[in-house]
Amino acid sequence: MNPIRNISRRTFIKSVGLASGGLILACNTSVFSDKEKDENIDLANFNPNLFVQLNSDGSLILIASRSEMGNGVRTSLTSVIADEMDADWTKVIVQQAVGDAKYGDQNTDGSRSVRYLYEPMRKMGAMARAMLITAAAQSWKVPVTECTAENHYVLHSSGKKIAYGDLVEIAKTLEVPTEITYKNPKDFKYIGKKLRGVDVEEYANGSAIFGLDKRLPNMKFAAMQRCPVTFGTVKSFDKTAALKVLGVIDVIEIPRIEKPFGTLGGIAVIASNTWAAFKGKETLKIEWNFGDNATYDSEKYMKQITENVHKQGKVGKDVGNVNKAFKNAYKIVESTYQLPHLAHAPMEVPNAVAWVQGDSCEVWAPTQDPQSARKEVADYLETPEDKVTINVTFLGGGFGRKSKPDYVVEAVAISKAINAPVQIVWTREDDIKHGYYHTVSSQYLKASLDKQGNVTGWLNRFALPSIASTFSPGVDYPAGFEISSAANVPFDIKNMKVEVGQSPAHVRIGWLRSVINIPHGFSQNVFADELAVAAGKDPLEFRLNLIGEDRIEETEDPIKYNTARLKNVLKLAAKNANWGKPLPEGHAYGLSVHYSFYSYVASVVEISMIDNKLKVHNVYTVIDCGQTVNRDTIKAQMEGAAIFGMSLAFYGKITSKNGAIEQSNYSDYKMIRMNEIPKVHVEIVESTEIPTGVGEPCVPVIAPAIINAIFKLTGKRYYNLPLSDYGLV
Amino acid sequence: MITLQINGEKHQIDVAPEMPLLWAIRDIVGLTGTKYGCGIGVCGSCKVLLDNSPVQSCMIPVSAAEGKKIVTIEGVSENLQLLQASWTALNVPQCGFCQPGQLIAATALLDKNSNPTDEEINEAMIGNICRCGTYQRIKNAIHRTVELKNQG
Ligand code: FES
Ligand code: FES
């Protein structure tokens, strides 16, 4: 049975906001992830989630189900369909889907948008092309085999041609073909090529509408004061001063909702403009019940979890016999690494517009996950999900923060309370002080070497408050998904053990660009470098040896992992950097390599130190992420990841005293700026393997490569981040 | 009443004189291209040209902008439009949010210096954060704009 259908004349298509009249193909992408269903697709209840519409004016509309937040998703997906369809790139219009289960999983994280939608998009494109060719052949009364498609036209061997738009009326009446042929990848015009982003012009002229830019008639603005201590609640408050601020309309209490994505609660100030709301918030006098987390002192906590990793922990993996390997060792190396909490700090603060009317609600929000926003809102309002519409605006950065819709719930709660449309705006201080932080971690690694410098045993014992604690309060050990990226380390070591130490959470823990790979990528790569030094070997050679023979590793994952591809990216990064060749006086290289989100990444960095100040001159990153869809987007993501990785290596640190976050803004939670940037050299391995993650996997390699380079240059090993703590930046 | 002259148009607004120009532009006048990023003058997202100088509009009370010529990202200026074309050609933006501020800072630079060095670009752009890390492309786009201008 065909998973794609011609539904041009069905009325329900209107419900997704498409203008009627064109050729509309729809499919349900879930059938592509499950071959079984392909046979049994229920046509009566066909529930499409991907739409392509060709209009008679030639315009081609595509409904994008994933959020755009700088990851180029809208461009990547568009290019796939346009290519298979032989469409003209400039005629493509992307419409953003509202949050709805019919679009399949819309959560834009885990670097997987392109991975999930690539096949369905290709198939739809190919089908549309076939139907247009058939339509042309019919109208010319010639055999289909004499017709070909090119750049929005069907051509006949006699030389005549007809525009796609002119074929819409006939194509609409055709059944979708059961047999299709894909283009040969070597004929791809857009896939794998450099393409202009579909939204760049709007970004450059200021007309792109981010969440913060959404306006509705009679819309109010709100700001909210939340308890400095996570999960603290309001004891009492005095709103007198706030109400005196010009523009302030009302001050109300929003109770905490004890759910992973529920609001923290607090006092909301509603005003006629953002600034008045901010001002009113500053003048609030609030007494808090701080609650259990008021003792959270991140410095003490680091000591505590470090003690926990220096004693036996819970076993997460145990292969061979590590103790025996350690006993028979020629050399033992051990190190402890400590990394602090991080905040996402997307350039656009969390914000949302909500308008609750009766039992219905419409939201406009920069969200990475409109479906979970919809669910949270429906739950809050105790209304069915179909009464809730979530419109996804552009996102001014997400990095994982905007997949957690607590701020959407806040807007809804306020709109309901004041019975008017409202925009909640977090101040930057709110964003830094009330985030879902990247975890803080302590990691103890120990390894044994034999006489030849081979690693014979490897122990990794780490403690970090788990993301699972956000969903199941009380979880106080790392969860399985946090263990696996330490357990599945791609090294060929016979005796390996992973243990975890106790580490309860005192703030909300969330995923941040590349997530658990930040601590694990760091410790594994710095430690491997230390082992190379202990073995007296060149880090590159040592690392290739450590990865070992070419092999496909069996993991529980459907996508197997291939050591040959890992070694390949490492070799390429080294080659691009001229690894082993002399560098200018006072410069040194460091390298690191990591597998995450099914992609293989290696980076070599070149640094210098003048007057004890670090300068990163060059970063050479190579990625193997399978078949590429939009090379320039991948390149941009890799460039951006290098800067993101540098920001966390140089400055990234969130600390807590008496339960309150000490940082407040970009002034004390600093970012790399233009004067600090290296030249980022990027290579993308040509491949026809399935497309894998791009947005995240280039982050975790940067910090350890810098640490390794500093060691090479100075002989001094740094175990903790950020480097600003050592006065190096 | 305060009169602001933004992109050649006069706007009469009734707000507290200490309201930062940023919020007057965004919430009162309704031009949302100028962005809020930090509110304390350290990120550059809110930059506008005030009598041809780049300023953080989150730090300037509206009263201080009265009678001055304000140009925002939506405005017209030779260098701004040339830079926007380069931004598009080189696919500079990722999430795009910081880019209005970046473009205003770059416009101010080219207005004063028709052939900036890398160092001079760094100096002019150091006040603008891009969390997505598009700095290299911003630099390239500034250089490209200069080259195209020099070719006439
Ligand atoms: S918002 Fe004005 S400098 Fe950041
Ligand atoms: S493009 Fe996203 S912050 Fe600059």
Coordinates of N, CA, C and O in Angstrom, one line a residue, chain B:
Chain B
M1 N 4.7 64.2 26.0 CA 4.9 63.7 24.6 C 6.4 63.8 24.2 O 7.0 64.9 24.4
I2 N 6.9 62.8 23.6 CA 8.2 62.8 23.1 C 8.2 62.5 21.6 O 7.4 61.6 21.2
T3 N 8.9 63.2 20.8 CA 8.9 63.0 19.4 C 10.2 62.3 19.0 O 11.3 62.7 19.3
L4 N 10.1 61.1 18.4 CA 11.2 60.4 18.0 C 11.2 60.4 16.4 O 10.2 60.3 15.8
Q5 N 12.5 60.5 15.9 CA 12.6 60.5 14.4 C 13.3 59.2 14.0 O 14.5 59.1 14.1
I6 N 12.5 58.2 13.6 CA 13.0 56.9 13.3 C 12.9 56.6 11.8 O 11.8 56.6 11.3
N7 N 14.0 56.3 11.2 CA 14.0 55.9 9.8 C 13.3 57.0 9.0 O 12.5 56.7 8.1
G8 N 13.5 58.3 9.3 CA 13.0 59.4 8.6 C 11.5 59.7 8.9 O 10.9 60.6 8.3
E9 N 10.9 58.9 9.8 CA 9.5 59.2 10.2 C 9.4 59.7 11.6 O 10.1 59.2 12.5
K10 N 8.5 60.7 11.8 CA 8.3 61.2 13.2 C 7.3 60.4 13.9 O 6.2 60.1 13.4
H11 N 7.6 60.1 15.2 CA 6.6 59.3 16.0 C 6.5 60.1 17.3 O 7.4 60.4 18.0
Q12 N 5.2 60.4 17.6 CA 4.9 61.1 18.9 C 4.5 60.0 19.9 O 3.5 59.3 19.6
I13 N 5.2 59.9 21.0 CA 4.9 58.9 21.9 C 4.7 59.5 23.3 O 5.4 60.5 23.7
D14 N 3.9 58.8 24.1 CA 3.6 59.3 25.4 C 4.1 58.3 26.4 O 3.4 57.3 26.8
V15 N 5.3 58.4 26.8 CA 5.9 57.4 27.7 C 6.8 58.2 28.8 O 7.1 59.4 28.6
A16 N 7.2 57.4 29.8 CA 8.1 58.0 30.8 C 9.4 58.4 30.1 O 9.9 57.6 29.3
P17 N 9.9 59.5 30.4 CA 11.1 60.0 29.7 C 12.3 59.0 29.9 O 13.2 59.0 29.1
E18 N 12.3 58.3 31.0 CA 13.4 57.4 31.3 C 13.3 56.0 30.6 O 14.1 55.2 30.7
M19 N 12.2 55.8 29.9 CA 12.0 54.5 29.2 C 13.2 54.4 28.2 O 13.4 55.2 27.4
P20 N 13.8 53.2 28.3 CA 14.9 53.0 27.3 C 14.4 53.1 25.9 O 13.3 52.5 25.6
L21 N 15.2 53.7 25.0 CA 14.8 53.8 23.6 C 14.4 52.4 23.0 O 13.5 52.4 22.2
L22 N 15.1 51.4 23.4 CA 14.8 50.0 22.9 C 13.3 49.7 23.0 O 12.7 49.3 22.1
W23 N 12.8 49.9 24.2 CA 11.4 49.5 24.5 C 10.4 50.5 23.8 O 9.3 50.1 23.4
A24 N 10.8 51.7 23.7 CA 10.0 52.7 22.9 C 9.9 52.2 21.5 O 8.8 52.2 20.9
I25 N 11.0 51.8 20.9 CA 11.0 51.4 19.5 C 10.2 50.1 19.3 O 9.4 50.0 18.4
R26 N 10.4 49.2 20.2 CA 9.8 47.9 20.0 C 8.3 47.9 20.4 O 7.4 47.4 19.7
D27 N 8.0 48.4 21.6 CA 6.7 48.2 22.2 C 5.7 49.4 21.8 O 4.5 49.2 21.8
I28 N 6.3 50.6 21.7 CA 5.4 51.7 21.5 C 5.3 52.1 20.0 O 4.2 52.1 19.4
V29 N 6.5 52.2 19.3 CA 6.5 52.5 17.9 C 6.1 51.3 17.1 O 5.5 51.3 16.1
G30 N 6.6 50.1 17.6 CA 6.2 48.8 17.0 C 7.1 48.3 16.0 O 6.8 47.5 15.1
L31 N 8.4 48.8 16.0 CA 9.4 48.2 15.1 C 10.1 47.2 15.8 O 10.9 47.5 16.8
T32 N 9.9 45.9 15.5 CA 10.5 44.8 16.3 C 11.8 44.3 15.8 O 12.3 43.3 16.3
G33 N 12.4 44.9 14.8 CA 13.7 44.4 14.3 C 14.8 44.6 15.3 O 15.7 43.8 15.3
T34 N 14.7 45.6 16.1 CA 15.7 45.9 17.1 C 15.4 45.0 18.3 O 14.3 44.9 18.8
K35 N 16.4 44.3 18.7 CA 16.2 43.2 19.7 C 16.7 43.5 21.1 O 17.6 44.2 21.3
Y36 N 16.0 42.8 22.0 CA 16.4 42.8 23.4 C 17.3 41.5 23.7 O 16.8 40.4 23.3
G37 N 18.5 41.7 24.2 CA 19.3 40.5 24.5 C 19.8 40.5 25.9 O 19.8 39.4 26.5
C38 N 20.1 41.7 26.5 CA 20.7 41.7 27.9 C 20.1 42.8 28.7 O 20.0 42.7 29.9
G39 N 19.8 43.9 28.1 CA 19.2 45.0 28.8 C 20.3 45.8 29.6 O 19.9 46.8 30.3
I40 N 21.5 45.4 29.5 CA 22.6 46.1 30.3 C 23.7 46.6 29.5 O 24.8 46.9 30.0
G41 N 23.5 46.6 28.2 CA 24.6 47.2 27.3 C 25.7 46.3 27.0 O 26.7 46.8 26.4
V42 N 25.6 45.0 27.2 CA 26.8 44.1 26.9 C 26.6 43.2 25.7 O 27.6 42.4 25.4
C43 N 25.5 43.1 25.1 CA 25.3 42.1 24.0 C 25.2 42.7 22.6 O 25.4 42.0 21.6
G44 N 24.8 44.0 22.5 CA 24.7 44.6 21.2 C 23.5 44.3 20.3 O 23.3 44.9 19.3
S45 N 22.6 43.4 20.8 CA 21.4 43.1 20.0 C 20.5 44.3 19.7 O 19.7 44.3 18.8
C46 N 20.6 45.3 20.6 CA 19.6 46.4 20.5 C 20.2 47.6 19.8 O 19.6 48.7 19.9
K47 N 21.3 47.4 19.1 CA 22.0 48.6 18.5 C 21.1 49.3 17.5 O 20.5 48.6 16.6
V48 N 21.2 50.6 17.5 CA 20.6 51.4 16.5 C 21.6 52.5 16.2 O 22.5 52.7 17.0
L49 N 21.4 53.2 15.1 CA 22.3 54.4 14.9 C 21.5 55.6 15.4 O 20.4 55.9 15.1
L50 N 22.3 56.4 16.2 CA 21.7 57.6 16.8 C 22.6 58.7 16.3 O 23.8 58.8 16.7
D51 N 22.1 59.6 15.4 CA 22.9 60.6 14.7 C 24.2 59.9 14.2 O 25.3 60.4 14.4
N52 N 24.0 58.8 13.5 CA 25.1 58.1 12.8 C 26.0 57.3 13.7 O 27.0 56.7 13.3
S53 N 25.8 57.4 15.1 CA 26.7 56.6 15.9 C 25.9 55.3 16.4 O 24.8 55.4 16.7
P54 N 26.7 54.2 16.5 CA 26.0 53.0 17.0 C 25.8 53.1 18.5 O 26.8 53.3 19.3
V55 N 24.6 52.9 19.0 CA 24.4 52.9 20.5 C 23.6 51.7 20.9 O 22.8 51.2 20.1
Q56 N 23.7 51.3 22.1 CA 22.9 50.3 22.7 C 21.6 51.0 23.1 O 21.6 51.7 24.1
S57 N 20.5 50.7 22.4 CA 19.3 51.4 22.7 C 18.7 51.0 24.0 O 17.8 51.7 24.6
C58 N 19.2 49.9 24.6 CA 18.7 49.6 26.0 C 19.2 50.5 27.1 O 18.7 50.5 28.2
M59 N 20.3 51.2 26.7 CA 20.9 52.1 27.7 C 20.6 53.5 27.6 O 21.1 54.4 28.3
I60 N 19.8 53.9 26.5 CA 19.6 55.3 26.3 C 18.1 55.6 26.6 O 17.2 55.0 26.0
P61 N 17.9 56.5 27.5 CA 16.5 56.9 27.8 C 15.9 57.6 26.5 O 16.6 58.3 25.8
V62 N 14.7 57.4 26.3 CA 14.0 58.1 25.1 C 14.3 59.6 25.1 O 14.5 60.2 24.0
S63 N 14.3 60.2 26.3 CA 14.4 61.6 26.3 C 15.7 62.1 25.7 O 15.8 63.1 25.1
A64 N 16.8 61.2 25.8 CA 18.1 61.6 25.2 C 18.1 61.4 23.7 O 19.0 61.8 23.0
A65 N 17.1 60.7 23.2 CA 17.1 60.4 21.7 C 16.2 61.4 21.0 O 16.2 61.5 19.8
E66 N 15.5 62.2 21.8 CA 14.6 63.2 21.2 C 15.4 64.2 20.3 O 16.5 64.6 20.7
G67 N 14.9 64.5 19.1 CA 15.6 65.4 18.2 C 16.7 64.8 17.5 O 17.4 65.5 16.7
K68 N 17.0 63.6 17.7 CA 18.2 62.9 17.0 C 17.6 62.0 15.9 O 16.5 61.6 16.0
K69 N 18.5 61.8 15.0 CA 18.1 60.9 13.8 C 18.4 59.5 14.2 O 19.5 59.1 14.5
I70 N 17.3 58.7 14.3 CA 17.5 57.2 14.6 C 17.3 56.4 13.4 O 16.4 56.5 12.6
V71 N 18.3 55.5 13.2 CA 18.1 54.5 12.1 C 18.1 53.1 12.7 O 19.1 52.7 13.5
T72 N 17.1 52.3 12.4 CA 17.1 50.9 12.9 C 17.3 50.0 11.7 O 17.5 50.4 10.6
I73 N 17.3 48.7 12.0 CA 17.5 47.7 11.0 C 16.5 47.8 9.9 O 16.8 47.4 8.7
E74 N 15.4 48.3 10.1 CA 14.4 48.5 9.1 C 14.7 49.7 8.2 O 14.0 49.9 7.2
G75 N 15.7 50.5 8.6 CA 15.9 51.8 8.0 C 16.7 51.7 6.7 O 17.1 50.6 6.2
V76 N 16.9 52.9 6.1 CA 17.6 53.0 4.8 C 19.0 53.7 5.0 O 19.0 54.7 5.7
S77 N 20.0 53.0 4.6 CA 21.3 53.7 4.6 C 22.1 52.8 3.6 O 22.0 51.6 3.5
E78 N 23.0 53.5 2.8 CA 23.6 52.8 1.7 C 24.4 51.6 2.2 O 24.2 50.5 1.8
N79 N 25.2 51.8 3.3 CA 26.0 50.7 3.8 C 25.1 49.6 4.4 O 25.5 48.4 4.2
L80 N 24.1 50.0 5.0 CA 23.2 48.9 5.6 C 22.7 48.0 4.5 O 22.8 46.8 4.7
Q81 N 22.2 48.6 3.5 CA 21.6 47.7 2.4 C 22.7 46.9 1.7 O 22.5 45.7 1.4
L82 N 23.9 47.4 1.5 CA 24.9 46.7 0.9 C 25.3 45.5 1.9 O 25.6 44.4 1.4
L83 N 25.4 45.8 3.1 CA 25.8 44.8 4.1 C 24.7 43.7 4.1 O 25.0 42.5 4.2
Q84 N 23.5 44.1 4.1 CA 22.4 43.1 4.2 C 22.5 42.1 3.0 O 22.3 40.9 3.1
A85 N 22.9 42.7 1.8 CA 23.0 41.8 0.6 C 24.1 40.8 0.8 O 24.0 39.6 0.5
S86 N 25.2 41.3 1.4 CA 26.3 40.3 1.7 C 25.9 39.3 2.7 O 26.3 38.1 2.7
W87 N 25.2 39.8 3.7 CA 24.7 38.8 4.8 C 24.0 37.7 4.1 O 24.1 36.5 4.5
T88 N 23.1 38.0 3.2 CA 22.3 37.0 2.5 C 23.1 36.2 1.6 O 23.0 34.9 1.6
A89 N 24.0 36.8 0.9 CA 24.8 36.0 -0.1 C 25.7 35.0 0.6 O 26.0 33.9 0.1
L90 N 26.2 35.4 1.8 CA 27.1 34.5 2.5 C 26.4 33.6 3.6 O 27.1 32.9 4.4
N91 N 25.1 33.6 3.6 CA 24.4 32.8 4.6 C 24.9 33.1 6.0 O 25.2 32.2 6.7
V92 N 25.0 34.3 6.3 CA 25.6 34.6 7.7 C 24.7 34.2 8.8 O 25.1 33.5 9.7
P93 N 23.4 34.5 8.8 CA 22.6 34.2 10.0 C 22.4 32.8 10.3 O 22.2 32.0 9.3
Q94 N 22.4 32.4 11.5 CA 21.9 31.1 11.9 C 20.5 31.3 12.5 O 19.6 31.2 11.8
C95 N 20.4 31.5 13.8 CA 19.1 31.8 14.3 C 18.6 33.2 13.9 O 17.4 33.5 13.9
G96 N 19.6 34.1 13.6 CA 19.2 35.4 13.1 C 19.0 36.4 14.1 O 18.9 37.6 13.8
F97 N 18.8 36.1 15.4 CA 18.4 37.0 16.4 C 19.3 38.2 16.6 O 18.9 39.3 16.8
C98 N 20.6 37.9 16.6 CA 21.6 38.9 16.9 C 21.9 39.8 15.7 O 22.6 40.8 15.8
Q99 N 21.4 39.3 14.5 CA 21.9 40.0 13.3 C 21.5 41.4 13.1 O 22.3 42.2 12.5
P100 N 20.3 41.8 13.5 CA 20.1 43.3 13.3 C 21.1 44.1 14.1 O 21.6 45.1 13.5
G101 N 21.5 43.7 15.3 CA 22.5 44.5 16.0 C 23.8 44.4 15.3 O 24.6 45.4 15.3
Q102 N 24.2 43.2 14.8 CA 25.5 43.1 14.1 C 25.5 44.0 12.9 O 26.5 44.6 12.6
L103 N 24.4 44.0 12.1 CA 24.4 44.8 10.9 C 24.5 46.3 11.2 O 25.1 47.0 10.5
I104 N 23.8 46.7 12.3 CA 23.9 48.1 12.6 C 25.4 48.5 13.0 O 25.9 49.5 12.6
A105 N 26.0 47.6 13.8 CA 27.4 47.9 14.2 C 28.3 47.9 13.0 O 29.2 48.8 12.9
A106 N 28.0 47.0 12.0 CA 28.9 46.9 10.8 C 28.6 48.2 9.9 O 29.5 48.7 9.3
T107 N 27.4 48.6 9.9 CA 27.0 49.8 9.1 C 27.8 51.0 9.7 O 28.4 51.8 8.9
A108 N 27.7 51.1 11.0 CA 28.4 52.3 11.6 C 29.9 52.2 11.3 O 30.6 53.3 11.1
L109 N 30.5 51.0 11.3 CA 31.9 50.9 11.0 C 32.2 51.4 9.6 O 33.1 52.2 9.3
L110 N 31.4 50.9 8.6 CA 31.7 51.2 7.2 C 31.4 52.7 6.9 O 32.0 53.3 6.0
D111 N 30.5 53.3 7.7 CA 30.2 54.7 7.5 C 31.4 55.5 7.9 O 31.6 56.6 7.3
K112 N 32.2 55.0 8.8 CA 33.4 55.8 9.2 C 34.7 55.4 8.6 O 35.6 56.1 8.4
N113 N 34.7 54.1 8.2 CA 35.9 53.5 7.7 C 35.6 52.7 6.5 O 35.1 51.6 6.6
S114 N 36.1 53.2 5.3 CA 35.6 52.5 4.1 C 36.5 51.3 3.8 O 36.1 50.5 2.9
N115 N 37.5 51.1 4.6 CA 38.4 49.9 4.3 C 39.0 49.3 5.6 O 40.2 49.3 5.8
P116 N 38.1 48.8 6.4 CA 38.6 48.4 7.8 C 39.5 47.1 7.7 O 39.2 46.2 6.9
T117 N 40.5 47.1 8.6 CA 41.3 45.8 8.7 C 40.5 44.9 9.6 O 39.5 45.2 10.2
D118 N 41.0 43.6 9.7 CA 40.5 42.7 10.6 C 40.4 43.2 12.0 O 39.4 43.0 12.7
E119 N 41.5 43.8 12.4 CA 41.6 44.4 13.8 C 40.5 45.4 14.0 O 39.8 45.5 15.0
E120 N 40.3 46.3 13.0 CA 39.3 47.4 13.1 C 37.9 46.8 13.2 O 37.0 47.3 13.9
I121 N 37.7 45.7 12.4 CA 36.4 45.0 12.5 C 36.2 44.5 13.9 O 35.1 44.6 14.5
N122 N 37.2 43.8 14.4 CA 37.1 43.2 15.8 C 36.7 44.3 16.8 O 35.8 44.1 17.6
E123 N 37.3 45.4 16.6 CA 37.1 46.5 17.6 C 35.7 47.0 17.5 O 35.0 47.3 18.5
A124 N 35.2 47.1 16.2 CA 33.8 47.7 16.0 C 32.8 46.7 16.4 O 31.6 47.1 16.8
M125 N 33.1 45.4 16.4 CA 32.1 44.4 16.6 C 32.2 43.7 17.9 O 31.4 42.8 18.2
I126 N 33.1 44.1 18.7 CA 33.4 43.4 20.0 C 32.2 43.5 20.9 O 32.0 42.6 21.8
G127 N 31.4 44.5 20.8 CA 30.2 44.6 21.7 C 29.0 43.8 21.3 O 28.0 43.9 21.9
N128 N 29.1 43.0 20.2 CA 28.0 42.3 19.7 C 28.2 40.8 19.9 O 29.1 40.2 19.3
I129 N 27.4 40.2 20.7 CA 27.4 38.7 20.9 C 26.6 38.0 19.9 O 25.5 38.4 19.6
C130 N 27.1 36.9 19.4 CA 26.3 36.0 18.6 C 26.5 34.6 19.3 O 27.5 34.0 19.2
R131 N 25.4 34.2 19.9 CA 25.5 32.9 20.6 C 25.6 31.7 19.7 O 26.1 30.7 20.0
C132 N 25.1 31.9 18.4 CA 25.2 30.9 17.4 C 26.6 30.8 16.9 O 27.0 29.8 16.2
G133 N 27.4 31.8 17.1 CA 28.8 31.8 16.6 C 29.0 32.0 15.1 O 29.8 31.4 14.5
T134 N 28.3 33.0 14.6 CA 28.5 33.3 13.2 C 29.6 34.4 12.9 O 29.6 34.9 11.8
Y135 N 30.4 34.6 13.9 CA 31.4 35.7 13.8 C 32.2 35.7 12.5 O 32.5 36.7 11.9
Q136 N 32.7 34.5 12.1 CA 33.6 34.4 11.0 C 32.9 34.9 9.7 O 33.4 35.6 8.9
R137 N 31.6 34.5 9.6 CA 30.9 34.9 8.4 C 30.5 36.3 8.4 O 30.5 37.0 7.4
I138 N 30.3 36.9 9.6 CA 30.1 38.3 9.7 C 31.3 39.1 9.2 O 31.2 40.0 8.4
K139 N 32.4 38.6 9.6 CA 33.7 39.3 9.2 C 33.8 39.1 7.7 O 34.1 40.1 7.0
N140 N 33.6 38.0 7.2 CA 33.7 37.8 5.7 C 32.7 38.6 5.0 O 33.0 39.2 3.9
A141 N 31.5 38.8 5.5 CA 30.5 39.6 4.8 C 30.9 41.1 4.8 O 30.6 41.8 3.9
I142 N 31.5 41.5 5.9 CA 32.0 42.9 5.9 C 33.1 43.1 4.8 O 33.0 44.0 4.0
H143 N 34.0 42.2 4.8 CA 35.1 42.3 3.8 C 34.5 42.2 2.4 O 34.9 43.0 1.5
R144 N 33.5 41.4 2.2 CA 32.9 41.3 0.8 C 32.2 42.6 0.4 O 32.4 43.0 -0.7
T145 N 31.6 43.2 1.4 CA 30.9 44.4 1.1 C 31.9 45.5 0.7 O 31.7 46.2 -0.3
V146 N 33.0 45.5 1.4 CA 34.0 46.5 1.1 C 34.6 46.2 -0.3 O 34.7 47.2 -1.1
E147 N 34.9 45.0 -0.6 CA 35.4 44.6 -1.9 C 34.5 45.0 -3.0 O 34.9 45.6 -4.0
L148 N 33.2 44.7 -2.9 CA 32.3 45.1 -3.9 C 32.2 46.6 -4.1 O 32.1 47.1 -5.3
K149 N 32.2 47.3 -3.0 CA 32.2 48.7 -3.1 C 33.4 49.3 -3.9 O 33.3 50.2 -4.7
N150 N 34.6 48.7 -3.5 CA 35.8 49.2 -4.1 C 35.9 48.9 -5.6 O 36.5 49.6 -6.4
Q151 N 35.2 47.8 -6.0 CA 35.2 47.5 -7.4 C 34.2 48.5 -8.1 O 34.1 48.5 -9.4
G152 N 33.5 49.2 -7.3 CA 32.6 50.2 -7.9 C 31.3 49.6 -8.3 O 30.8 49.7 -9.4

